[in-house]
Coordinates of C-alpha atoms and ligand atoms in Angstrom, one line a residue:
X1399 CA 166.3 34.3 105.0
X1400 CA 167.1 35.5 101.4
X1401 CA 169.1 38.7 101.1
X1402 CA 166.0 41.2 99.7
X1403 CA 166.1 41.6 96.4
X1404 CA 167.0 44.9 94.7
X1405 CA 163.5 46.2 93.5
X1406 CA 162.9 48.0 90.0
X1407 CA 161.5 51.5 90.4
X1408 CA 158.1 51.4 90.2
X1409 CA 155.6 54.4 90.1
X1410 CA 152.2 53.5 91.9
X1411 CA 150.9 56.2 89.8
X1412 CA 151.5 54.5 86.4
X1413 CA 148.5 54.2 84.0
X1414 CA 147.5 50.4 83.7
X1415 CA 149.2 49.7 80.0
X1416 CA 152.4 51.4 81.3
X1417 CA 152.1 49.4 84.5
X1418 CA 151.9 46.2 82.4
X1419 CA 154.6 46.9 80.5
X1420 CA 157.2 47.7 83.7
X1421 CA 155.6 44.5 85.3
X1422 CA 156.7 42.1 82.4
X1423 CA 160.4 43.8 83.2
X1424 CA 161.2 42.3 86.3
X1425 CA 160.0 38.7 84.4
X1426 CA 162.2 38.9 81.4
X1427 CA 165.2 39.9 83.8
X1428 CA 164.7 36.9 85.9
X1429 CA 164.6 34.9 83.0
X1430 CA 167.8 36.2 81.5
X1431 CA 170.0 36.2 84.5
X1432 CA 168.5 32.4 85.1
X1433 CA 166.9 33.4 88.5
X1434 CA 165.0 30.2 90.1
X1435 CA 162.9 32.2 92.2
X1436 CA 159.3 31.4 92.3
X1437 CA 158.6 34.7 91.5
X1438 CA 159.6 38.2 89.5
X1439 CA 161.4 40.4 91.6
X1440 CA 159.6 43.3 92.8
X1441 CA 156.3 41.9 92.8
X1442 CA 156.2 39.4 95.9
X1443 CA 155.9 40.7 98.9
X1444 CA 158.8 40.3 101.6
X1445 CA 158.8 37.5 103.9
X1446 CA 159.3 40.4 106.3
X1447 CA 158.5 43.8 107.3
X1448 CA 162.3 45.1 107.4
X1449 CA 162.6 45.1 111.0
X1450 CA 166.3 43.8 111.7
X1451 CA 165.7 42.5 115.3
X1452 CA 162.7 39.9 113.8
X1453 CA 163.6 39.9 110.7
X1454 CA 160.4 37.4 109.7
X1455 CA 157.9 39.3 111.5
X1456 CA 155.3 41.1 109.4
X1457 CA 155.4 40.9 105.8
X1458 CA 155.8 43.4 102.8
X1459 CA 153.6 44.2 100.0
X1460 CA 150.7 44.7 101.6
X1461 CA 148.5 46.1 104.4
X1462 CA 145.7 44.3 106.6
X1463 CA 142.9 46.3 107.6
X1464 CA 140.6 44.0 109.2
X1465 CA 141.0 40.7 110.8
X1466 CA 138.1 38.3 110.9
X1467 CA 138.8 35.5 113.4
X1468 CA 136.8 32.4 114.3
X1469 CA 138.0 30.0 116.3
X1470 CA 136.9 27.3 118.2
X1471 CA 139.2 25.7 121.0
X1472 CA 138.6 22.6 122.8
X1473 CA 140.3 23.2 126.0
X1474 CA 140.5 19.1 126.5
X1475 CA 142.4 17.9 123.5
X1476 CA 144.0 21.5 122.9
X1477 CA 142.9 21.8 119.5
X1478 CA 142.0 25.1 117.8
X1479 CA 140.1 25.0 114.6
X1480 CA 140.3 28.6 113.2
X1481 CA 139.2 30.4 110.1
X1482 CA 140.9 33.6 109.4
X1483 CA 139.7 36.4 107.0
X1484 CA 142.0 39.0 106.4
X1485 CA 140.8 42.2 104.2
X1486 CA 144.2 43.9 103.1
X1487 CA 145.6 46.1 100.4
X1488 CA 148.4 45.7 98.0
X1489 CA 151.0 48.5 98.3
X1490 CA 152.5 46.9 95.4
X1491 CA 152.0 44.7 92.5
X1492 CA 151.8 41.3 94.3
X1493 CA 152.0 37.8 92.6
X1494 CA 152.6 36.2 95.5
X1495 CA 153.1 37.4 99.2
X1496 CA 153.5 35.8 102.8
X1497 CA 151.6 35.8 106.0
X1498 CA 153.0 35.0 109.7
X1499 CA 152.0 31.6 110.9
X1500 CA 153.9 29.1 112.8
X1501 CA 152.7 25.6 113.8
X1502 CA 149.0 24.6 112.5
X1503 CA 148.2 22.8 109.7
X1504 CA 146.4 25.0 106.8
X1505 CA 143.7 23.4 104.8
X1506 CA 142.9 26.4 102.4
X1507 CA 143.8 29.5 101.2
X1508 CA 141.2 31.7 99.1
X1509 CA 142.1 35.3 97.2
X1510 CA 138.8 36.9 96.4
X1511 CA 137.0 33.8 96.8
X1512 CA 139.0 31.9 94.5
X1513 CA 141.6 29.0 95.8
X1514 CA 145.0 30.3 95.9
X1515 CA 148.3 28.3 96.0
X1516 CA 149.8 28.3 99.3
X1517 CA 153.2 26.7 100.8
X1518 CA 154.9 26.5 104.2
X1519 CA 158.1 27.9 104.9
X1520 CA 159.2 28.4 108.6
X1521 CA 156.9 30.5 109.9
X1522 CA 156.0 31.8 106.6
X1523 CA 152.7 31.1 104.8
X1524 CA 153.2 32.1 101.3
X1525 CA 150.2 32.5 99.3
X1526 CA 150.3 32.7 95.8
X1527 CA 146.8 34.2 94.3
X1528 CA 145.5 32.4 91.0
X1529 CA 145.4 36.6 90.0
X1530 CA 148.1 39.0 90.5
X1531 CA 147.2 41.5 92.8
X1532 CA 147.6 45.0 91.5
X1533 CA 149.2 47.8 93.4
X1534 CA 146.3 49.7 95.7
X1535 CA 143.9 46.8 94.8
X1536 CA 141.9 45.6 98.4
X1537 CA 141.4 42.3 98.6
X1538 CA 140.4 39.6 100.8
X1539 CA 142.6 36.3 102.2
X1540 CA 140.7 33.3 104.0
X1541 CA 142.8 30.8 105.8
X1542 CA 141.6 27.7 107.2
X1543 CA 143.7 26.4 109.6
X1544 CA 143.7 23.7 112.6
X1545 CA 145.9 21.7 114.8
X1546 CA 147.5 22.2 118.6
X1547 CA 149.3 25.7 119.1
X1548 CA 152.7 26.0 120.1
X1549 CA 154.1 29.2 121.8
X1550 CA 157.4 30.2 120.3
X1551 CA 160.3 30.4 122.9
X1552 CA 161.8 34.6 122.3
X1553 CA 165.2 35.5 122.2
X1554 CA 164.9 36.5 126.1
X1555 CA 163.7 32.7 126.9
X1556 CA 159.9 33.8 127.8
X1557 CA 157.1 31.8 126.1
X1558 CA 155.1 33.7 124.0
X1559 CA 151.9 33.1 121.6
X1560 CA 148.9 30.4 122.5
X1561 CA 150.3 29.4 126.4
X1562 CA 148.2 26.4 127.4
X1563 CA 147.3 26.6 131.0
X1564 CA 145.3 24.0 133.2
X1565 CA 141.9 25.4 131.8
X1566 CA 142.6 27.2 129.1
X1567 CA 145.1 29.3 127.6
X1568 CA 146.9 32.4 128.2
X1569 CA 147.4 34.1 124.6
X1570 CA 149.7 36.6 124.6
X1571 CA 151.7 37.9 121.2
X1572 CA 154.6 40.0 122.3
X1573 CA 156.8 40.6 120.0
X1574 CA 155.9 37.6 117.8
X1575 CA 153.7 35.4 119.3
X1576 CA 150.5 36.4 117.3
X1577 CA 151.5 33.7 114.5
X1578 CA 151.3 30.7 116.7
X1579 CA 147.3 31.2 116.9
X1580 CA 146.2 33.2 113.6
X1581 CA 147.9 34.4 110.3
X1582 CA 148.7 37.8 110.6
X1583 CA 151.0 40.7 109.3
X1584 CA 152.9 40.6 112.2
X1585 CA 154.9 43.8 112.8
X1586 CA 153.1 46.9 114.6
X1587 CA 154.1 48.8 111.4
X1588 CA 150.9 47.3 110.5
X1589 CA 147.5 48.0 112.4
X1590 CA 144.3 47.0 111.7
X1591 CA 140.7 46.7 113.0
X1592 CA 139.4 43.2 114.8
X1593 CA 136.4 40.6 114.8
X1594 CA 136.8 37.4 116.9
X1595 CA 134.4 34.9 117.5
X1596 CA 135.7 32.4 119.4
X1597 CA 134.0 29.2 120.5
X1598 CA 134.9 27.6 123.6
X1599 CA 133.4 24.8 125.8
X1600 CA 130.6 25.8 127.9
X1601 CA 131.6 27.0 131.4
X1602 CA 135.0 28.8 130.2
X1603 CA 135.2 32.4 128.6
X1604 CA 137.0 33.3 125.8
X1605 CA 138.1 36.9 126.2
X1606 CA 139.7 39.2 123.1
X1607 CA 139.6 42.8 122.8
X1608 CA 137.5 45.9 122.8
X1609 CA 133.8 45.4 123.5
X1610 CA 132.0 42.1 123.5
X1611 CA 129.1 41.8 121.3
X1612 CA 127.0 39.2 122.8
X1613 CA 127.5 35.2 123.6
X1614 CA 125.5 32.4 123.6
X1615 CA 125.5 28.9 124.5
X1616 CA 124.6 25.7 122.7
X1617 CA 125.1 22.1 122.7
X1618 CA 127.4 22.8 125.4
X1619 CA 129.7 25.4 123.8
X1620 CA 129.6 29.0 124.4
X1621 CA 130.4 31.3 121.5
X1622 CA 131.9 34.5 122.2
X1623 CA 132.3 37.3 119.9
X1624 CA 134.3 40.7 120.5
X1625 CA 135.1 43.8 118.3
X1626 CA 137.8 46.1 118.2
X1627 CA 137.2 48.9 115.7
X1628 CA 140.0 50.6 116.9
X1629 CA 143.8 50.3 114.8
X1630 CA 145.1 47.4 117.0
X1631 CA 148.5 45.5 116.1
X1632 CA 148.7 41.9 115.8
X1633 CA 150.8 41.3 119.0
X1634 CA 148.0 43.4 121.3
X1635 CA 145.7 40.7 120.4
X1636 CA 144.4 37.7 122.5
X1637 CA 142.0 35.2 122.6
X1638 CA 143.0 34.1 126.4
X1639 CA 140.0 31.4 127.6
X1640 CA 140.0 30.2 131.1
X1641 CA 137.6 29.7 133.9
X1642 CA 136.8 33.2 134.7
X1643 CA 135.0 35.1 137.1
X1644 CA 133.5 38.2 135.0
X1645 CA 132.4 41.7 135.8
X1646 CA 131.2 44.4 133.8
X1647 CA 130.4 48.0 134.5
X1648 CA 130.7 51.6 132.5
X1649 CA 133.1 54.0 133.9
X1650 CA 131.6 57.7 134.4
X1651 CA 133.4 58.5 131.2
X1652 CA 131.5 55.7 129.2
X1653 CA 134.2 53.2 129.1
X1654 CA 133.1 49.6 129.1
X1655 CA 134.9 47.7 131.8
X1656 CA 135.3 43.5 131.4
X1657 CA 137.2 41.9 133.9
X1658 CA 137.7 38.2 133.7
X1659 CA 139.3 36.7 136.8
X1660 CA 140.9 33.4 137.6
X1661 CA 139.0 32.5 140.8
X1662 CA 141.9 31.2 142.2
X1663 CA 143.8 35.0 141.6
X1664 CA 140.4 36.7 142.6
X1665 CA 141.3 37.8 146.4
X1666 CA 144.7 38.8 145.4
X1667 CA 143.4 41.0 142.2
X1668 CA 140.2 42.3 143.6
X1669 CA 141.6 45.4 145.6
X1670 CA 143.8 46.2 142.2
X1671 CA 141.6 45.7 139.8
X1672 CA 138.9 48.2 142.2
X1673 CA 141.5 50.8 141.3
X1674 CA 141.2 50.4 137.7
X1675 CA 138.8 53.4 136.7
X1676 CA 140.6 55.7 139.2
X1677 CA 144.0 54.6 137.6
X1678 CA 142.6 55.7 134.1
X1679 CA 141.1 59.0 135.2
X1680 CA 144.5 59.8 136.6
X1681 CA 146.5 58.9 133.4
X1682 CA 143.9 60.4 131.6
X1683 CA 144.3 63.4 133.0
X1684 CA 148.5 62.9 132.5
X1685 CA 148.2 61.7 128.9
X1686 CA 145.3 62.8 127.5
X1687 CA 141.9 60.8 127.1
X1688 CA 141.7 57.7 127.0
X1689 CA 142.2 56.2 123.7
X1690 CA 140.2 52.8 123.4
X1691 CA 135.9 52.9 124.1
X1692 CA 136.8 49.5 126.0
X1693 CA 139.0 48.7 129.0
X1694 CA 139.6 46.4 131.6
X1695 CA 141.5 43.3 132.4
X1696 CA 142.2 39.9 132.2
X1697 CA 144.1 38.1 135.3
X1698 CA 144.8 34.4 134.0
X1699 CA 146.1 31.6 136.6
X1700 CA 149.5 31.1 134.7
X1701 CA 152.8 30.4 136.5
X1702 CA 155.6 29.8 134.3
X1703 CA 154.5 32.4 132.2
X1704 CA 156.4 35.4 134.0
X1705 CA 155.3 38.9 132.6
X1706 CA 151.9 40.6 131.7
X1707 CA 151.3 41.8 128.4
X1708 CA 149.0 45.1 127.6
X1709 CA 146.7 43.7 125.2
X1710 CA 144.5 46.7 123.6
X1711 CA 141.9 47.7 125.7
X1712 CA 142.2 44.7 128.3
X1713 CA 145.6 43.8 129.7
X1714 CA 146.7 40.5 130.5
X1715 CA 148.1 39.3 133.6
X1716 CA 150.0 35.9 134.3
X1717 CA 148.8 36.5 138.2
X1718 CA 147.1 38.9 140.3
X1719 CA 149.0 42.2 139.0
X1720 CA 150.6 44.9 142.2
X1721 CA 148.8 48.4 141.6
X1722 CA 152.6 49.3 139.6
X1723 CA 151.7 46.6 137.0
X1724 CA 148.3 47.5 136.7
X1725 CA 149.5 51.3 136.1
X1726 CA 152.3 50.1 134.1
X1727 CA 150.2 48.4 131.4
X1728 CA 147.5 50.9 131.8
X1729 CA 149.9 53.3 130.7
X1730 CA 151.1 51.2 127.6
X1731 CA 147.4 51.7 126.2
X1732 CA 148.2 55.1 125.3
X1733 CA 152.1 54.2 124.8
X1734 CA 152.8 51.1 123.0
X1735 CA 149.4 50.3 122.1
X1736 CA 147.4 53.7 120.7
X1737 CA 150.8 55.3 119.4
X1738 CA 152.8 52.1 118.1
X1739 CA 156.5 51.4 117.1
X1740 CA 157.8 51.1 113.4
X1741 CA 160.6 49.3 114.3
X1742 CA 161.5 47.1 117.7
X1743 CA 164.3 49.1 118.3
X1744 CA 162.5 51.7 120.1
X1745 CA 160.6 49.5 122.5
X1746 CA 161.9 52.2 125.0
X1747 CA 158.8 54.2 123.5
X1748 CA 156.5 51.7 125.1
X1749 CA 158.5 50.4 128.4
X1750 CA 160.4 53.6 129.4
X1751 CA 157.1 55.2 129.4
X1752 CA 155.0 52.9 131.2
X1753 CA 157.6 52.5 133.6
X1754 CA 157.8 56.3 133.6
X1755 CA 154.0 56.5 134.6
X1756 CA 154.6 53.9 137.6
X1757 CA 156.8 56.4 139.0
X1758 CA 154.8 59.1 138.7
X1759 CA 152.0 57.4 140.1
X1760 CA 154.1 56.8 143.1
X1761 CA 155.2 60.7 143.5
X1762 CA 151.3 61.4 143.0
X1763 CA 150.1 59.1 145.4
X1764 CA 152.4 59.2 148.6
X1765 CA 154.9 57.0 147.4
X1766 CA 158.8 58.0 146.5
X1767 CA 159.1 61.0 144.2
X1768 CA 160.4 60.0 140.7
X1769 CA 163.1 62.1 141.5
X1770 CA 164.0 59.5 144.3
X1771 CA 163.4 56.4 142.2
X1772 CA 166.0 58.0 139.4
X1773 CA 168.3 58.4 142.1
X1774 CA 168.3 55.0 143.4
X1775 CA 168.8 53.5 140.0
X1776 CA 171.1 56.4 138.8
X1777 CA 173.8 55.0 142.1
X1778 CA 174.3 51.6 140.8
X1779 CA 177.7 51.5 139.8
X1780 CA 179.0 51.7 136.3
X1781 CA 179.3 48.1 136.1
X1782 CA 175.5 47.6 136.8
X1783 CA 173.7 45.4 134.3
X1784 CA 171.2 48.7 134.1
X1785 CA 174.1 50.3 131.6
X1786 CA 174.8 47.2 129.6
X1787 CA 173.0 48.6 126.7
X1788 CA 171.4 52.3 125.4
X1789 CA 167.7 51.8 126.0
X1790 CA 167.2 53.4 122.5
X1791 CA 169.3 50.6 120.6
X1792 CA 169.0 47.3 122.6
X1793 CA 171.2 46.2 119.9
X1794 CA 169.1 42.4 119.2
X1795 CA 165.3 41.0 119.9
X1796 CA 166.9 39.7 123.3
X1797 CA 167.5 42.5 125.0
X1798 CA 164.4 44.3 124.4
X1799 CA 162.7 44.0 127.7
X1800 CA 165.7 44.5 129.7
X1801 CA 166.0 46.5 132.8
X1802 CA 168.5 49.1 130.2
X1803 CA 165.3 49.5 128.2
X1804 CA 162.5 49.6 131.1
X1805 CA 164.4 51.7 134.0
X1806 CA 166.9 53.6 131.6
X1807 CA 164.3 54.5 129.4
X1808 CA 162.1 56.0 132.4
X1809 CA 165.5 57.9 133.5
X1810 CA 165.7 59.2 130.3
X1811 CA 162.2 60.9 130.6
X1812 CA 162.9 61.9 133.9
X1813 CA 166.1 63.8 132.5
X1814 CA 163.7 65.2 130.0
X1815 CA 162.0 66.6 132.7
X1816 CA 163.8 68.1 134.6
X1817 CA 165.3 69.7 131.8
X1818 CA 161.7 71.0 130.3
X1819 CA 160.1 71.6 133.5
X1820 CA 156.8 70.0 134.4
X1821 CA 154.9 72.2 132.5
X1822 CA 156.2 71.7 129.3
X1823 CA 157.0 67.9 130.0
X1824 CA 153.3 67.1 130.4
X1825 CA 152.8 69.1 127.5
X1826 CA 155.0 66.7 125.6
X1827 CA 153.7 63.9 127.1
X1828 CA 150.2 64.7 126.1
X1829 CA 150.9 65.7 122.5
X1830 CA 152.4 62.7 122.1
X1831 CA 149.6 60.3 122.8
X1832 CA 147.4 63.1 121.2
X1833 CA 149.6 63.5 118.0
X1834 CA 150.0 59.8 117.2
X1835 CA 146.9 58.4 118.6
X1836 CA 145.9 55.4 116.7
X1837 CA 148.9 55.8 114.7
X1838 CA 152.9 55.4 115.1
X1839 CA 155.6 57.0 116.2
X1840 CA 159.7 57.2 116.6
X1841 CA 162.3 57.7 118.7
X1842 CA 163.2 60.7 116.1
X1843 CA 160.0 62.3 116.2
X1844 CA 159.8 62.2 120.1
X1845 CA 162.9 64.1 120.5
X1846 CA 161.9 66.7 117.5
X1847 CA 158.6 67.2 119.4
X1848 CA 160.0 67.4 122.4
X1849 CA 162.7 70.3 121.3
X1850 CA 159.6 72.2 119.5
X1851 CA 157.1 71.8 122.7
X1852 CA 160.4 73.5 125.0
X1853 CA 161.9 75.6 122.3
X1854 CA 165.1 73.7 123.9
X1855 CA 167.7 71.9 122.2
X1856 CA 167.3 68.4 123.7
X1857 CA 168.9 66.1 121.3
X1858 CA 172.4 66.0 122.8
X1859 CA 170.8 65.3 126.8
X1860 CA 168.2 62.6 125.0
X1861 CA 170.9 61.2 122.7
X1862 CA 173.3 60.5 125.5
X1863 CA 170.4 58.9 127.7
X1864 CA 169.1 57.0 124.9
X1865 CA 172.3 55.8 122.9
X1866 CA 175.2 56.3 124.9
X1867 CA 177.2 53.4 125.8
X1868 CA 177.8 52.9 129.5
X1869 CA 176.7 54.8 132.6
X1870 CA 175.7 58.7 131.3
X1871 CA 177.8 61.4 133.2
X1872 CA 175.3 64.0 134.7
X1873 CA 176.2 67.7 134.4
Ligands
LIG719 N1 155.3 44.5 127.5 C1 155.4 43.7 128.3 C2 155.2 44.5 129.5 O1 154.5 45.4 129.3 C3 156.2 42.5 128.2 C4 156.5 41.8 127.6 C5 157.5 41.1 128.0 N2 157.3 39.7 127.0 C6 158.1 38.7 126.3 N3 158.3 38.0 125.4 N4 159.5 38.8 127.3 O2 156.3 44.9 130.4
ZN720 ZN1 155.4 47.2 129.4

């Protein structure tokens, strides 16, 4: 990636003529210094969202309000045909902007119905609209594409994205796999609503997030229409395809549940999936109201994936989950999905919280106390990988799903609980989920909330547990 260029200060409130004058400045400057760049500094959206762990994930210069994805997947040939319609808003003047897209062939791009120039540059789809978009303007991008999607390999070695299975595809996207199946502004900073229209061979089911609007079969193909109205990060989108047994019901709280289960996993999954409503009810008591109108699970048979993902409203499991995993992915609906990260570095806000939810579940359902879970981990010697790096600063994208993030992240919460007591601790968790619902939260904001809610100074303790090198000492 080229280092970000210095951008001229630009006032968004500038009146039009003045803005036009300002816009001319970078062009002149570029000409003066002989910059060979294809567009003037300050009017091109950046190729990344500014996240050092995944520098090319996401893009600068615009926000996507809505994705309309129309997909057709042929499970035999593994060919995907897609049209993506993005409704976006420019956050700066844009002569050019990027989308994230890995592999696949793009056959056409339009911006506000006019054909736009585009080129591919690694995982970037670079779009040059016919006319510059002024700051604040809403615009619509259409991308037509097709090909055989290929998953990417994350820095931790895991496959990520559109992962073919023997009967369809396991479609996950954390942290960077969304770009393997649709053009996206793929960073959790940017959250959007989604419509999915997915056509698959008759007999297969395509499952996305949100509610099922309808399905119909014609000429040997079935089309599924899904709608997620709540803001969702691209990595939490799925369009998982397979031969599934489907179960639908509505919980007493009015949440629409849709479960899709690979028959090979059905008997192992059944007793755990039966607990989903009670797990969500239990978590709602602890964390505040369930943030979405829909819920469920996709239990696939995807050996080789090696993880589950908290896809929004409907977590995705690579095989029948244990109860702990169900509790974990469900807790992510509050922590990670509803309240999202602004940087991957803060991943402990997702994984530490979801892990602590598992500890709490055990504690309140006849298992080990959270204290016991903590003690077992704390007993590990200073050289144990658990203490290899601090959860609040994992150091790189290769470490974001490591034990220090999950386990020591949960330990940090446990230490917070011990410091403030149960009453305030659960008030903090609820205030976090409720106050940032549908939005974002940072570690600094969490620490501040904990201090404000409890009236205690907690920065030193949390700093030790989140940022301290090596095994923290306990007082
Ligand atoms: N967030 C998932 C979980 O709840 C883990 C995703 C792992 N993804 C990966 N590419 N390694 O645990
Ligand atoms: Zn997790």
